[in-house]
Amino acid sequence: MNKSGFAEVCLRFILNPECYNFHMRFDLTDLRLFLHVHDTGTITDGARRAHMTLASASERIKGMEETLGTALLARNRHGVTVTPAGHALIRHARMVLQQMAHMHEELSHYSAGLKGHIRLLCNTSAMNSDLPDLLGTFLCANPHVSVDLVERPSNAIADAVRNELGDIGIVADSADVQGLQTYLFGPDPLTLVVPHTHPLAQQKTPVTLAEVAHHPFVGLSDKSALQEHLAYHARKSGKQLHYRIRLHHIDTVCLMVTYNIGIAVVPAIVAQRHTLSGKLHMVPLKDAWANRNLLLCVRPAEELPAYVNLLLAHLRPATQS
């Protein structure tokens, strides 16, 4: 049985224990209390956080231990430590309480409107795509949902989603998304941009990053997801890019290129906006890593609250929904 299935069984047991031939009689208050004791390190502080008396908390924990026939806590003069059996209970208690939270979130959709907070992580290219427009229409249609949008490198995003530090990630298809469900978000090719007076503006065929690495570059700050991506592939080809200026915004990078400060690698969707002025020229990159797609990545859909699945469906292209 997977984690979600076990939690569902535990939830059904707590809500209707008579359906099972178990002798355990834990309720949600017991589980929350035990988690508070674990987090605070003492029964006294755990009881205070659970808004109950010390005597009541001690009696509940004693009852849990008698029911299980094993100690859950080891008492000492500094407080308590959790036994191996206690750690097992903590793991399952978190699963059950999370399942309860998901149930309440989904049911709220039918009563007071969908409510929730979504942690959305994306790389530099996604931040400069039509993502803001998509989020705008979603938030207008769902006024009780809020979104934190944070830019990160693609591999860091995948790790965060796997470890439940993010709900939805938008990453380059080169990222390690093992263990996650993925959906196409859209194409995201990278291109070289040069001033229209630059010698490379006369280039008739695609180039590699290694072939142009000797030119001065304009780039983003070191913490940019795109910048880390470029630095990685430059190192793989045995090259190092030299920057005359680093900036915080991709549009400002393109502006600096128009002043002939250097050349730059940017998402094609951004470059196309700036070539309309006639001051920039796009030179295609033939490196395989530059011809990429953006992917949506999430944990298994059944583990996600309803409002996260709703945003996921909104972000997927119509042909993929």
mmCIF file with all atom_site columns, C-alpha atoms in Angstrom, residues 5 25 29 46 60 67 76 104 130 149 152 161 180 182 194 196-197 213 216 219 222 228 248 255 260 277 312:
data_model
loop_
_atom_site.group_PDB
_atom_site.id
_atom_site.type_symbol
_atom_site.label_atom_id
_atom_site.label_alt_id
_atom_site.label_comp_id
_atom_site.label_asym_id
_atom_site.label_entity_id
_atom_site.label_seq_id
_atom_site.pdbx_PDB_ins_code
_atom_site.Cartn_x
_atom_site.Cartn_y
_atom_site.Cartn_z
_atom_site.occupancy
_atom_site.B_iso_or_equiv
_atom_site.pdbx_formal_charge
_atom_site.auth_seq_id
_atom_site.auth_comp_id
_atom_site.auth_asym_id
_atom_site.auth_atom_id
_atom_site.pdbx_PDB_model_num
ATOM 1  C CA . GLY A 1 5   ? -3.495  4.663  0.552   1.00 0.00 ? 5   GLY A CA 1
ATOM 2  C CA . ARG A 1 25  ? -8.678  4.027  19.819  1.00 0.00 ? 25  ARG A CA 1
ATOM 3  C CA . THR A 1 29  ? -6.490  15.074 19.324  1.00 0.00 ? 29  THR A CA 1
ATOM 4  C CA . GLY A 1 46  ? 3.229   19.902 24.183  1.00 0.00 ? 46  GLY A CA 1
ATOM 5  C CA . ARG A 1 60  ? -3.763  10.541 26.834  1.00 0.00 ? 60  ARG A CA 1
ATOM 6  C CA . THR A 1 67  ? -3.139  0.486  23.833  1.00 0.00 ? 67  THR A CA 1
ATOM 7  C CA . ASN A 1 76  ? 14.337  11.972 31.420  1.00 0.00 ? 76  ASN A CA 1
ATOM 8  C CA . HIS A 1 104 ? -11.233 19.864 4.372   1.00 0.00 ? 104 HIS A CA 1
ATOM 9  C CA . ASP A 1 130 ? 3.123   33.946 -20.570 1.00 0.00 ? 130 ASP A CA 1
ATOM 10 C CA . LEU A 1 149 ? 5.908   32.637 -7.287  1.00 0.00 ? 149 LEU A CA 1
ATOM 11 C CA . ARG A 1 152 ? 14.926  28.932 -8.866  1.00 0.00 ? 152 ARG A CA 1
ATOM 12 C CA . VAL A 1 161 ? 8.792   19.694 -5.232  1.00 0.00 ? 161 VAL A CA 1
ATOM 13 C CA . LEU A 1 180 ? 7.521   13.397 -10.271 1.00 0.00 ? 180 LEU A CA 1
ATOM 14 C CA . THR A 1 182 ? 5.410   15.911 -15.623 1.00 0.00 ? 182 THR A CA 1
ATOM 15 C CA . VAL A 1 194 ? 23.862  40.395 -30.796 1.00 0.00 ? 194 VAL A CA 1
ATOM 16 C CA . HIS A 1 196 ? 22.761  44.579 -35.432 1.00 0.00 ? 196 HIS A CA 1
ATOM 17 C CA . THR A 1 197 ? 26.245  46.051 -36.084 1.00 0.00 ? 197 THR A CA 1
ATOM 18 C CA . ALA A 1 213 ? 32.612  32.114 -25.933 1.00 0.00 ? 213 ALA A CA 1
ATOM 19 C CA . PRO A 1 216 ? 32.293  39.657 -24.177 1.00 0.00 ? 216 PRO A CA 1
ATOM 20 C CA . GLY A 1 219 ? 24.336  38.264 -18.395 1.00 0.00 ? 219 GLY A CA 1
ATOM 21 C CA . ASP A 1 222 ? 24.904  34.581 -10.438 1.00 0.00 ? 222 ASP A CA 1
ATOM 22 C CA . GLU A 1 228 ? 23.630  28.779 -13.826 1.00 0.00 ? 228 GLU A CA 1
ATOM 23 C CA . HIS A 1 248 ? 18.764  41.346 -12.578 1.00 0.00 ? 248 HIS A CA 1
ATOM 24 C CA . LEU A 1 255 ? 18.832  46.540 -23.715 1.00 0.00 ? 255 LEU A CA 1
ATOM 25 C CA . ASN A 1 260 ? 26.972  46.972 -28.037 1.00 0.00 ? 260 ASN A CA 1
ATOM 26 C CA . SER A 1 277 ? 13.285  47.549 -32.671 1.00 0.00 ? 277 SER A CA 1
ATOM 27 C CA . LEU A 1 312 ? -2.073  22.608 -12.699 1.00 0.00 ? 312 LEU A CA 1
#
